[in-house]
Amino acid sequence: MSRVLILSDGRPGHLNQSLAFVKYLNVSYDVVSVTFKHQWFKALSYIFDKVGIYSENLFDIQLDKTYDMVVGTGSSTSYATKVLAKKMHARSVAMMLPRGYHYDFDIIFAQSHDNPPKQKNIIEILANFSYVEPKGLYKAQKKSIGIVIGGDNKSFTMLKEELQAQLDTIVDAYREYEVAITTSPRTSKEIEDLIASYAFDYEVIFSKNPVNPIPDFLEQCETVFITGDSTSMISEAVSYGKSNVVVLPLESEKDNKFTRFIDMLEKEGYLHIFDGTIKHHNKKIDFKTYLEGVSL
């Protein structure tokens, strides 16, 4: 039986893309953690890759079997993906554009906002691979909307006053609806307190209750509002369910990969960027279409 090795760098947003890929393929897999033995070994791996040296001595990993395919997401897994695939005569798959390394993997899935080069082994995708599974954490009692709140990252700042104005507009527009809301691991205490002040019909404050009802929102809510700081959350929303997707923009000093990502999805009709009005966009990405011709 064919089996896939997923290399994990410990970042859930990366691992989930690899997991989605193998789940759509419907194959058996193992997840194994990989780390560089020293921080500066990552820089050395770029040099080694450039000159064609593939050494297991740069990273730590524990394996007791061989695989037909090695899959990695993120730069900390790219070199190990190549090395182990070559050793096992397996196919190598990168779930994001592996900048800094040669693009000579068997398959590379590259997001459109990264402006990937055109070559046969690169499959351009509009969003991160996502596999959404509702868990029954939220059950709507009537027509409902969902709101997903993230937080600051290196590109965005979440301002309390702006978010409050956005929430006030949403609540006013959906007075007859049940409103469900969740925060995330990045949500600040200030924003959590703001959310709590509204007394929404269903509320998850992640720091107090670390569960993820987003899949349930996507399955049940007529419209789902998501702050624009997470490509993972937005990717899930534009690839599952029937809900309209509206992105709440955040404060940013300059154009970045997040704004390019959101702008491209709006242009293609998958979401609406909130501008005080609420428009309906429920077109969905089918990731299985990207797997045509992909085999072990």
PDB file of C-alpha atoms in Angstrom:
ATOM      1  CA  MET A   1       0.000   0.000   0.000  1.00  0.00           C
ATOM      2  CA  SER A   2       1.280   3.454  -0.936  1.00  0.00           C
ATOM      3  CA  ARG A   3       2.123   5.744   1.972  1.00  0.00           C
ATOM      4  CA  VAL A   4       3.005   9.436   2.265  1.00  0.00           C
ATOM      5  CA  LEU A   5       5.432  11.077   4.680  1.00  0.00           C
ATOM      6  CA  ILE A   6       4.384  14.535   5.856  1.00  0.00           C
ATOM      7  CA  LEU A   7       7.168  16.655   7.318  1.00  0.00           C
ATOM      8  CA  SER A   8       6.017  19.078  10.007  1.00  0.00           C
ATOM      9  CA  ASP A   9       7.817  22.250  11.090  1.00  0.00           C
ATOM     10  CA  GLY A  10       5.489  22.610  14.093  1.00  0.00           C
ATOM     11  CA  ARG A  11       3.350  25.355  12.542  1.00  0.00           C
ATOM     12  CA  PRO A  12      -0.341  24.304  12.361  1.00  0.00           C
ATOM     13  CA  GLY A  13      -1.027  26.560   9.368  1.00  0.00           C
ATOM     14  CA  HIS A  14       1.675  24.734   7.411  1.00  0.00           C
ATOM     15  CA  LEU A  15       0.873  21.218   8.589  1.00  0.00           C
ATOM     16  CA  ASN A  16      -2.826  21.639   7.784  1.00  0.00           C
ATOM     17  CA  GLN A  17      -2.017  22.311   4.120  1.00  0.00           C
ATOM     18  CA  SER A  18      -0.063  19.067   3.854  1.00  0.00           C
ATOM     19  CA  LEU A  19      -2.823  17.181   5.667  1.00  0.00           C
ATOM     20  CA  ALA A  20      -5.445  18.599   3.311  1.00  0.00           C
ATOM     21  CA  PHE A  21      -3.445  17.450   0.299  1.00  0.00           C
ATOM     22  CA  VAL A  22      -3.160  13.823   1.456  1.00  0.00           C
ATOM     23  CA  LYS A  23      -6.770  13.711   2.630  1.00  0.00           C
ATOM     24  CA  TYR A  24      -7.964  14.759  -0.825  1.00  0.00           C
ATOM     25  CA  LEU A  25      -5.696  12.074  -2.294  1.00  0.00           C
ATOM     26  CA  ASN A  26      -7.233   9.585   0.168  1.00  0.00           C
ATOM     27  CA  VAL A  27      -3.917   7.878   0.954  1.00  0.00           C
ATOM     28  CA  SER A  28      -2.284   6.640   4.152  1.00  0.00           C
ATOM     29  CA  TYR A  29       0.239   8.980   5.749  1.00  0.00           C
ATOM     30  CA  ASP A  30       2.509   9.593   8.718  1.00  0.00           C
ATOM     31  CA  VAL A  31       3.373  12.990  10.194  1.00  0.00           C
ATOM     32  CA  VAL A  32       6.958  13.373  11.407  1.00  0.00           C
ATOM     33  CA  SER A  33       8.579  16.484  12.883  1.00  0.00           C
ATOM     34  CA  VAL A  34      11.754  17.841  11.311  1.00  0.00           C
ATOM     35  CA  THR A  35      14.090  20.593  12.555  1.00  0.00           C
ATOM     36  CA  PHE A  36      17.519  21.862  11.567  1.00  0.00           C
ATOM     37  CA  LYS A  37      20.168  20.751  14.070  1.00  0.00           C
ATOM     38  CA  HIS A  38      21.399  24.340  14.372  1.00  0.00           C
ATOM     39  CA  GLN A  39      19.688  27.578  13.389  1.00  0.00           C
ATOM     40  CA  TRP A  40      22.421  28.468  10.890  1.00  0.00           C
ATOM     41  CA  PHE A  41      22.050  25.086   9.169  1.00  0.00           C
ATOM     42  CA  LYS A  42      18.973  26.450   7.425  1.00  0.00           C
ATOM     43  CA  ALA A  43      21.122  29.074   5.680  1.00  0.00           C
ATOM     44  CA  LEU A  44      23.613  26.324   4.853  1.00  0.00           C
ATOM     45  CA  SER A  45      20.814  24.250   3.301  1.00  0.00           C
ATOM     46  CA  TYR A  46      20.239  26.953   0.661  1.00  0.00           C
ATOM     47  CA  ILE A  47      23.915  26.763  -0.290  1.00  0.00           C
ATOM     48  CA  PHE A  48      23.919  22.960  -0.325  1.00  0.00           C
ATOM     49  CA  ASP A  49      20.822  22.902  -2.512  1.00  0.00           C
ATOM     50  CA  LYS A  50      22.356  25.392  -4.923  1.00  0.00           C
ATOM     51  CA  VAL A  51      25.422  23.199  -5.486  1.00  0.00           C
ATOM     52  CA  GLY A  52      23.537  19.890  -5.378  1.00  0.00           C
ATOM     53  CA  ILE A  53      24.553  18.535  -1.970  1.00  0.00           C
ATOM     54  CA  TYR A  54      21.790  16.618  -0.190  1.00  0.00           C
ATOM     55  CA  SER A  55      22.774  15.743   3.356  1.00  0.00           C
ATOM     56  CA  GLU A  56      20.697  14.355   6.224  1.00  0.00           C
ATOM     57  CA  ASN A  57      23.288  15.740   8.637  1.00  0.00           C
ATOM     58  CA  LEU A  58      21.665  19.181   8.606  1.00  0.00           C
ATOM     59  CA  PHE A  59      18.402  18.169  10.248  1.00  0.00           C
ATOM     60  CA  ASP A  60      16.963  15.981  12.987  1.00  0.00           C
ATOM     61  CA  ILE A  61      14.327  13.394  12.122  1.00  0.00           C
ATOM     62  CA  GLN A  62      13.354   9.916  13.298  1.00  0.00           C
ATOM     63  CA  LEU A  63      12.187   7.482  10.595  1.00  0.00           C
ATOM     64  CA  ASP A  64      11.704   3.731  10.673  1.00  0.00           C
ATOM     65  CA  LYS A  65      10.202   3.107   7.223  1.00  0.00           C
ATOM     66  CA  THR A  66      10.281   4.285   3.630  1.00  0.00           C
ATOM     67  CA  TYR A  67       7.614   6.172   1.685  1.00  0.00           C
ATOM     68  CA  ASP A  68       6.369   6.740  -1.854  1.00  0.00           C
ATOM     69  CA  MET A  69       5.955  10.510  -1.461  1.00  0.00           C
ATOM     70  CA  VAL A  70       7.386  13.178   0.850  1.00  0.00           C
ATOM     71  CA  VAL A  71       5.320  16.321   1.443  1.00  0.00           C
ATOM     72  CA  GLY A  72       6.387  19.533   3.175  1.00  0.00           C
ATOM     73  CA  THR A  73       4.927  22.984   3.690  1.00  0.00           C
ATOM     74  CA  GLY A  74       7.150  25.952   4.514  1.00  0.00           C
ATOM     75  CA  SER A  75      10.835  26.721   4.083  1.00  0.00           C
ATOM     76  CA  SER A  76      11.910  24.748   7.168  1.00  0.00           C
ATOM     77  CA  THR A  77      10.721  21.539   5.512  1.00  0.00           C
ATOM     78  CA  SER A  78      11.812  22.168   1.904  1.00  0.00           C
ATOM     79  CA  TYR A  79      15.400  20.908   2.050  1.00  0.00           C
ATOM     80  CA  ALA A  80      14.507  17.825   4.096  1.00  0.00           C
ATOM     81  CA  THR A  81      11.670  17.044   1.661  1.00  0.00           C
ATOM     82  CA  LYS A  82      14.179  16.942  -1.197  1.00  0.00           C
ATOM     83  CA  VAL A  83      16.835  14.985   0.693  1.00  0.00           C
ATOM     84  CA  LEU A  84      14.500  12.286   1.973  1.00  0.00           C
ATOM     85  CA  ALA A  85      12.640  11.942  -1.331  1.00  0.00           C
ATOM     86  CA  LYS A  86      15.935  11.397  -3.149  1.00  0.00           C
ATOM     87  CA  LYS A  87      17.086   8.862  -0.561  1.00  0.00           C
ATOM     88  CA  MET A  88      13.829   6.873  -0.752  1.00  0.00           C
ATOM     89  CA  HIS A  89      13.319   7.328  -4.509  1.00  0.00           C
ATOM     90  CA  ALA A  90      10.005   8.947  -3.636  1.00  0.00           C
ATOM     91  CA  ARG A  91       8.134  11.870  -5.158  1.00  0.00           C
ATOM     92  CA  SER A  92       8.778  15.266  -3.555  1.00  0.00           C
ATOM     93  CA  VAL A  93       5.940  17.743  -3.009  1.00  0.00           C
ATOM     94  CA  ALA A  94       6.168  21.335  -1.732  1.00  0.00           C
ATOM     95  CA  MET A  95       2.844  22.849  -0.692  1.00  0.00           C
ATOM     96  CA  MET A  96       4.139  26.434  -0.952  1.00  0.00           C
ATOM     97  CA  LEU A  97       6.611  28.084  -3.311  1.00  0.00           C
ATOM     98  CA  PRO A  98      10.009  27.116  -1.787  1.00  0.00           C
ATOM     99  CA  ARG A  99      11.797  30.432  -2.315  1.00  0.00           C
ATOM    100  CA  GLY A 100      15.578  30.231  -2.090  1.00  0.00           C
ATOM    101  CA  TYR A 101      15.690  26.604  -3.208  1.00  0.00           C
ATOM    102  CA  HIS A 102      15.774  25.179  -6.735  1.00  0.00           C
ATOM    103  CA  TYR A 103      12.245  24.605  -7.987  1.00  0.00           C
ATOM    104  CA  ASP A 104      13.067  21.011  -8.951  1.00  0.00           C
ATOM    105  CA  PHE A 105      10.559  19.228  -6.717  1.00  0.00           C
ATOM    106  CA  ASP A 106       8.299  16.739  -8.484  1.00  0.00           C
ATOM    107  CA  ILE A 107       5.291  18.932  -7.642  1.00  0.00           C
ATOM    108  CA  ILE A 108       5.048  22.451  -6.242  1.00  0.00           C
ATOM    109  CA  PHE A 109       1.712  23.975  -5.290  1.00  0.00           C
ATOM    110  CA  ALA A 110       2.239  27.745  -5.390  1.00  0.00           C
ATOM    111  CA  GLN A 111      -0.243  30.414  -4.364  1.00  0.00           C
ATOM    112  CA  SER A 112      -1.063  32.925  -7.095  1.00  0.00           C
ATOM    113  CA  HIS A 113      -0.209  35.912  -4.870  1.00  0.00           C
ATOM    114  CA  ASP A 114       3.414  34.660  -4.769  1.00  0.00           C
ATOM    115  CA  ASN A 115       3.662  35.189  -8.543  1.00  0.00           C
ATOM    116  CA  PRO A 116       5.185  31.750  -9.232  1.00  0.00           C
ATOM    117  CA  PRO A 117       7.121  31.096 -12.452  1.00  0.00           C
ATOM    118  CA  LYS A 118       5.437  29.113 -15.210  1.00  0.00           C
ATOM    119  CA  GLN A 119       6.898  25.613 -15.329  1.00  0.00           C
ATOM    120  CA  LYS A 120       5.429  22.139 -15.673  1.00  0.00           C
ATOM    121  CA  ASN A 121       5.946  20.985 -12.092  1.00  0.00           C
ATOM    122  CA  ILE A 122       4.366  24.122 -10.551  1.00  0.00           C
ATOM    123  CA  ILE A 123       0.604  24.046 -10.021  1.00  0.00           C
ATOM    124  CA  GLU A 124      -0.710  27.528  -9.334  1.00  0.00           C
ATOM    125  CA  ILE A 125      -3.519  27.730  -6.769  1.00  0.00           C
ATOM    126  CA  LEU A 126      -5.622  30.655  -5.555  1.00  0.00           C
ATOM    127  CA  ALA A 127      -5.584  29.752  -1.842  1.00  0.00           C
ATOM    128  CA  ASN A 128      -3.931  27.451   0.689  1.00  0.00           C
ATOM    129  CA  PHE A 129      -4.977  23.809   0.501  1.00  0.00           C
ATOM    130  CA  SER A 130      -7.708  23.321   3.117  1.00  0.00           C
ATOM    131  CA  TYR A 131      -9.748  20.331   4.223  1.00  0.00           C
ATOM    132  CA  VAL A 132     -12.695  21.434   6.358  1.00  0.00           C
ATOM    133  CA  GLU A 133     -14.443  19.066   8.768  1.00  0.00           C
ATOM    134  CA  PRO A 134     -17.343  20.442  10.898  1.00  0.00           C
ATOM    135  CA  LYS A 135     -17.268  19.225  14.491  1.00  0.00           C
ATOM    136  CA  GLY A 136     -20.738  20.096  15.777  1.00  0.00           C
ATOM    137  CA  LEU A 137     -19.482  22.752  18.188  1.00  0.00           C
ATOM    138  CA  TYR A 138     -22.027  25.266  16.929  1.00  0.00           C
ATOM    139  CA  LYS A 139     -25.652  24.547  15.970  1.00  0.00           C
ATOM    140  CA  ALA A 140     -27.646  27.462  14.572  1.00  0.00           C
ATOM    141  CA  GLN A 141     -31.153  27.870  15.958  1.00  0.00           C
ATOM    142  CA  LYS A 142     -32.320  30.145  13.108  1.00  0.00           C
ATOM    143  CA  LYS A 143     -30.872  32.125  10.206  1.00  0.00           C
ATOM    144  CA  SER A 144     -27.349  32.985  11.259  1.00  0.00           C
ATOM    145  CA  ILE A 145     -24.116  34.754  10.413  1.00  0.00           C
ATOM    146  CA  GLY A 146     -20.629  33.933  11.626  1.00  0.00           C
ATOM    147  CA  ILE A 147     -17.786  36.295  12.524  1.00  0.00           C
ATOM    148  CA  VAL A 148     -14.173  35.123  12.775  1.00  0.00           C
ATOM    149  CA  ILE A 149     -11.729  37.450  14.531  1.00  0.00           C
ATOM    150  CA  GLY A 150      -7.966  37.063  14.236  1.00  0.00           C
ATOM    151  CA  GLY A 151      -5.388  39.565  15.436  1.00  0.00           C
ATOM    152  CA  ASP A 152      -2.177  41.442  14.748  1.00  0.00           C
ATOM    153  CA  ASN A 153       0.544  39.922  12.576  1.00  0.00           C
ATOM    154  CA  LYS A 154       3.683  41.256  10.910  1.00  0.00           C
ATOM    155  CA  SER A 155       1.615  42.902   8.168  1.00  0.00           C
ATOM    156  CA  PHE A 156      -1.538  44.081   9.941  1.00  0.00           C
ATOM    157  CA  THR A 157      -2.624  45.881  13.077  1.00  0.00           C
ATOM    158  CA  MET A 158      -6.108  45.278  14.458  1.00  0.00           C
ATOM    159  CA  LEU A 159      -7.476  48.567  15.761  1.00  0.00           C
ATOM    160  CA  LYS A 160     -10.252  48.335  18.330  1.00  0.00           C
ATOM    161  CA  GLU A 161     -12.111  51.408  17.050  1.00  0.00           C
ATOM    162  CA  GLU A 162     -12.169  50.192  13.441  1.00  0.00           C
ATOM    163  CA  LEU A 163     -13.283  46.690  14.382  1.00  0.00           C
ATOM    164  CA  GLN A 164     -15.993  48.090  16.643  1.00  0.00           C
ATOM    165  CA  ALA A 165     -17.334  50.212  13.772  1.00  0.00           C
ATOM    166  CA  GLN A 166     -17.352  47.156  11.496  1.00  0.00           C
ATOM    167  CA  LEU A 167     -19.138  45.032  14.097  1.00  0.00           C
ATOM    168  CA  ASP A 168     -21.741  47.755  14.730  1.00  0.00           C
ATOM    169  CA  THR A 169     -22.536  47.893  11.003  1.00  0.00           C
ATOM    170  CA  ILE A 170     -22.811  44.097  10.777  1.00  0.00           C
ATOM    171  CA  VAL A 171     -25.027  43.761  13.849  1.00  0.00           C
ATOM    172  CA  ASP A 172     -27.311  46.516  12.567  1.00  0.00           C
ATOM    173  CA  ALA A 173     -27.610  44.873   9.140  1.00  0.00           C
ATOM    174  CA  TYR A 174     -28.442  41.442  10.612  1.00  0.00           C
ATOM    175  CA  ARG A 175     -30.838  42.298  13.446  1.00  0.00           C
ATOM    176  CA  GLU A 176     -33.077  39.315  12.677  1.00  0.00           C
ATOM    177  CA  TYR A 177     -30.206  36.844  12.577  1.00  0.00           C
ATOM    178  CA  GLU A 178     -28.424  34.746  15.148  1.00  0.00           C
ATOM    179  CA  VAL A 179     -24.834  36.002  15.408  1.00  0.00           C
ATOM    180  CA  ALA A 180     -22.017  33.542  16.146  1.00  0.00           C
ATOM    181  CA  ILE A 181     -18.466  34.754  16.748  1.00  0.00           C
ATOM    182  CA  THR A 182     -15.071  33.265  17.538  1.00  0.00           C
ATOM    183  CA  THR A 183     -11.653  34.721  18.288  1.00  0.00           C
ATOM    184  CA  SER A 184      -8.299  33.066  17.545  1.00  0.00           C
ATOM    185  CA  PRO A 185      -4.958  32.432  19.280  1.00  0.00           C
ATOM    186  CA  ARG A 186      -3.688  35.839  18.052  1.00  0.00           C
ATOM    187  CA  THR A 187      -6.613  37.885  19.359  1.00  0.00           C
ATOM    188  CA  SER A 188      -5.526  40.453  21.966  1.00  0.00           C
ATOM    189  CA  LYS A 189      -7.127  40.869  25.400  1.00  0.00           C
ATOM    190  CA  GLU A 190      -8.412  44.289  24.328  1.00  0.00           C
ATOM    191  CA  ILE A 191     -10.232  42.798  21.338  1.00  0.00           C
ATOM    192  CA  GLU A 192     -11.529  39.875  23.407  1.00  0.00           C
ATOM    193  CA  ASP A 193     -13.048  42.345  25.875  1.00  0.00           C
ATOM    194  CA  LEU A 194     -14.665  44.212  22.978  1.00  0.00           C
ATOM    195  CA  ILE A 195     -16.209  40.971  21.669  1.00  0.00           C
ATOM    196  CA  ALA A 196     -17.497  40.044  25.122  1.00  0.00           C
ATOM    197  CA  SER A 197     -19.225  43.437  25.476  1.00  0.00           C
ATOM    198  CA  TYR A 198     -21.659  42.612  22.644  1.00  0.00           C
ATOM    199  CA  ALA A 199     -23.241  39.482  24.210  1.00  0.00           C
ATOM    200  CA  PHE A 200     -23.511  37.641  20.891  1.00  0.00           C
ATOM    201  CA  ASP A 201     -25.785  34.595  20.573  1.00  0.00           C
ATOM    202  CA  TYR A 202     -22.815  32.215  20.337  1.00  0.00           C
ATOM    203  CA  GLU A 203     -19.343  33.230  21.431  1.00  0.00           C
ATOM    204  CA  VAL A 204     -15.942  31.559  21.641  1.00  0.00           C
ATOM    205  CA  ILE A 205     -13.128  33.443  23.363  1.00  0.00           C
ATOM    206  CA  PHE A 206     -10.177  31.281  22.356  1.00  0.00           C
ATOM    207  CA  SER A 207      -7.959  32.165  25.334  1.00  0.00           C
ATOM    208  CA  LYS A 208     -10.679  30.793  27.634  1.00  0.00           C
ATOM    209  CA  ASN A 209     -12.062  28.037  25.400  1.00  0.00           C
ATOM    210  CA  PRO A 210      -9.517  26.869  22.781  1.00  0.00           C
ATOM    211  CA  VAL A 211     -11.886  25.255  20.263  1.00  0.00           C
ATOM    212  CA  ASN A 212     -12.418  25.929  16.553  1.00  0.00           C
ATOM    213  CA  PRO A 213     -16.067  26.363  15.456  1.00  0.00           C
ATOM    214  CA  ILE A 214     -15.139  27.909  12.076  1.00  0.00           C
ATOM    215  CA  PRO A 215     -16.028  24.767  10.056  1.00  0.00           C
ATOM    216  CA  ASP A 216     -19.484  24.801  11.686  1.00  0.00           C
ATOM    217  CA  PHE A 217     -19.908  28.478  10.789  1.00  0.00           C
ATOM    218  CA  LEU A 218     -19.039  27.715   7.164  1.00  0.00           C
ATOM    219  CA  GLU A 219     -21.530  24.869   7.056  1.00  0.00           C
ATOM    220  CA  GLN A 220     -24.461  26.650   8.705  1.00  0.00           C
ATOM    221  CA  CYS A 221     -24.163  30.430   8.430  1.00  0.00           C
ATOM    222  CA  GLU A 222     -25.586  32.438   5.543  1.00  0.00           C
ATOM    223  CA  THR A 223     -22.638  34.844   5.635  1.00  0.00           C
ATOM    224  CA  VAL A 224     -19.256  34.526   7.334  1.00  0.00           C
ATOM    225  CA  PHE A 225     -17.165  37.610   8.099  1.00  0.00           C
ATOM    226  CA  ILE A 226     -13.412  37.041   8.568  1.00  0.00           C
ATOM    227  CA  THR A 227     -10.687  39.521   9.480  1.00  0.00           C
ATOM    228  CA  GLY A 228      -8.032  39.751   6.770  1.00  0.00           C
ATOM    229  CA  ASP A 229      -5.007  38.587   8.779  1.00  0.00           C
ATOM    230  CA  SER A 230      -5.127  34.834   8.134  1.00  0.00           C
ATOM    231  CA  THR A 231      -4.749  33.195   4.728  1.00  0.00           C
ATOM    232  CA  SER A 232      -5.606  29.865   6.394  1.00  0.00           C
ATOM    233  CA  MET A 233      -9.000  30.976   7.708  1.00  0.00           C
ATOM    234  CA  ILE A 234      -9.888  32.692   4.443  1.00  0.00           C
ATOM    235  CA  SER A 235      -8.767  29.676   2.413  1.00  0.00           C
ATOM    236  CA  GLU A 236     -11.119  27.483   4.430  1.00  0.00           C
ATOM    237  CA  ALA A 237     -13.992  29.895   3.882  1.00  0.00           C
ATOM    238  CA  VAL A 238     -13.627  30.117   0.101  1.00  0.00           C
ATOM    239  CA  SER A 239     -13.357  26.338  -0.326  1.00  0.00           C
ATOM    240  CA  TYR A 240     -16.128  24.894   1.829  1.00  0.00           C
ATOM    241  CA  GLY A 241     -19.861  25.209   2.387  1.00  0.00           C
ATOM    242  CA  LYS A 242     -22.307  27.630   0.813  1.00  0.00           C
ATOM    243  CA  SER A 243     -21.822  30.730   2.955  1.00  0.00           C
ATOM    244  CA  ASN A 244     -21.089  34.150   1.524  1.00  0.00           C
ATOM    245  CA  VAL A 245     -17.599  35.295   2.509  1.00  0.00           C
ATOM    246  CA  VAL A 246     -16.848  38.871   3.558  1.00  0.00           C
ATOM    247  CA  VAL A 247     -13.348  39.929   4.634  1.00  0.00           C
ATOM    248  CA  LEU A 248     -12.933  42.671   7.230  1.00  0.00           C
ATOM    249  CA  PRO A 249      -9.808  44.620   6.165  1.00  0.00           C
ATOM    250  CA  LEU A 250      -7.194  45.582   8.750  1.00  0.00           C
ATOM    251  CA  GLU A 251      -4.753  48.475   9.046  1.00  0.00           C
ATOM    252  CA  SER A 252      -1.629  47.993   6.945  1.00  0.00           C
ATOM    253  CA  GLU A 253       1.196  50.376   6.055  1.00  0.00           C
ATOM    254  CA  LYS A 254       1.896  48.833   2.652  1.00  0.00           C
ATOM    255  CA  ASP A 255       0.900  46.267   0.078  1.00  0.00           C
ATOM    256  CA  ASN A 256       1.730  42.732   1.252  1.00  0.00           C
ATOM    257  CA  LYS A 257       1.019  39.100   0.430  1.00  0.00           C
ATOM    258  CA  PHE A 258      -2.167  39.163   2.518  1.00  0.00           C
ATOM    259  CA  THR A 259      -3.665  42.109   0.628  1.00  0.00           C
ATOM    260  CA  ARG A 260      -2.623  40.583  -2.717  1.00  0.00           C
ATOM    261  CA  PHE A 261      -4.201  37.303  -1.669  1.00  0.00           C
ATOM    262  CA  ILE A 262      -7.496  38.921  -0.658  1.00  0.00           C
ATOM    263  CA  ASP A 263      -7.613  41.246  -3.675  1.00  0.00           C
ATOM    264  CA  MET A 264      -7.116  38.331  -6.068  1.00  0.00           C
ATOM    265  CA  LEU A 265      -9.877  36.280  -4.445  1.00  0.00           C
ATOM    266  CA  GLU A 266     -12.267  39.235  -4.639  1.00  0.00           C
ATOM    267  CA  LYS A 267     -11.381  39.778  -8.300  1.00  0.00           C
ATOM    268  CA  GLU A 268     -12.180  36.110  -8.996  1.00  0.00           C
ATOM    269  CA  GLY A 269     -15.528  36.367  -7.183  1.00  0.00           C
ATOM    270  CA  TYR A 270     -14.775  34.263  -4.096  1.00  0.00           C
ATOM    271  CA  LEU A 271     -15.249  36.978  -1.477  1.00  0.00           C
ATOM    272  CA  HIS A 272     -16.156  40.610  -0.846  1.00  0.00           C
ATOM    273  CA  ILE A 273     -13.852  43.023   0.970  1.00  0.00           C
ATOM    274  CA  PHE A 274     -16.013  44.886   3.466  1.00  0.00           C
ATOM    275  CA  ASP A 275     -16.350  48.574   2.616  1.00  0.00           C
ATOM    276  CA  GLY A 276     -19.403  49.434   4.682  1.00  0.00           C
ATOM    277  CA  THR A 277     -21.612  47.468   2.311  1.00  0.00           C
ATOM    278  CA  ILE A 278     -22.283  43.739   2.292  1.00  0.00           C
ATOM    279  CA  LYS A 279     -22.238  41.951  -1.038  1.00  0.00           C
ATOM    280  CA  HIS A 280     -22.830  38.262  -1.632  1.00  0.00           C
ATOM    281  CA  HIS A 281     -20.005  36.060  -2.927  1.00  0.00           C
ATOM    282  CA  ASN A 282     -20.319  32.307  -2.372  1.00  0.00           C
ATOM    283  CA  LYS A 283     -18.258  30.886  -5.224  1.00  0.00           C
ATOM    284  CA  LYS A 284     -16.031  28.077  -3.889  1.00  0.00           C
ATOM    285  CA  ILE A 285     -12.632  26.617  -4.810  1.00  0.00           C
ATOM    286  CA  ASP A 286     -12.593  22.852  -5.372  1.00  0.00           C
ATOM    287  CA  PHE A 287      -9.078  21.731  -4.437  1.00  0.00           C
ATOM    288  CA  LYS A 288      -9.676  18.281  -5.884  1.00  0.00           C
ATOM    289  CA  THR A 289      -9.485  19.782  -9.385  1.00  0.00           C
ATOM    290  CA  TYR A 290      -5.814  20.582  -8.755  1.00  0.00           C
ATOM    291  CA  LEU A 291      -5.082  16.901  -8.149  1.00  0.00           C
ATOM    292  CA  GLU A 292      -5.968  15.640 -11.611  1.00  0.00           C
ATOM    293  CA  GLY A 293      -2.989  13.629 -12.801  1.00  0.00           C
ATOM    294  CA  VAL A 294      -1.322  13.660  -9.352  1.00  0.00           C
ATOM    295  CA  SER A 295      -0.427  10.152  -8.233  1.00  0.00           C
ATOM    296  CA  LEU A 296       2.129   8.410  -6.015  1.00  0.00           C
TER     297      LEU A 296
END
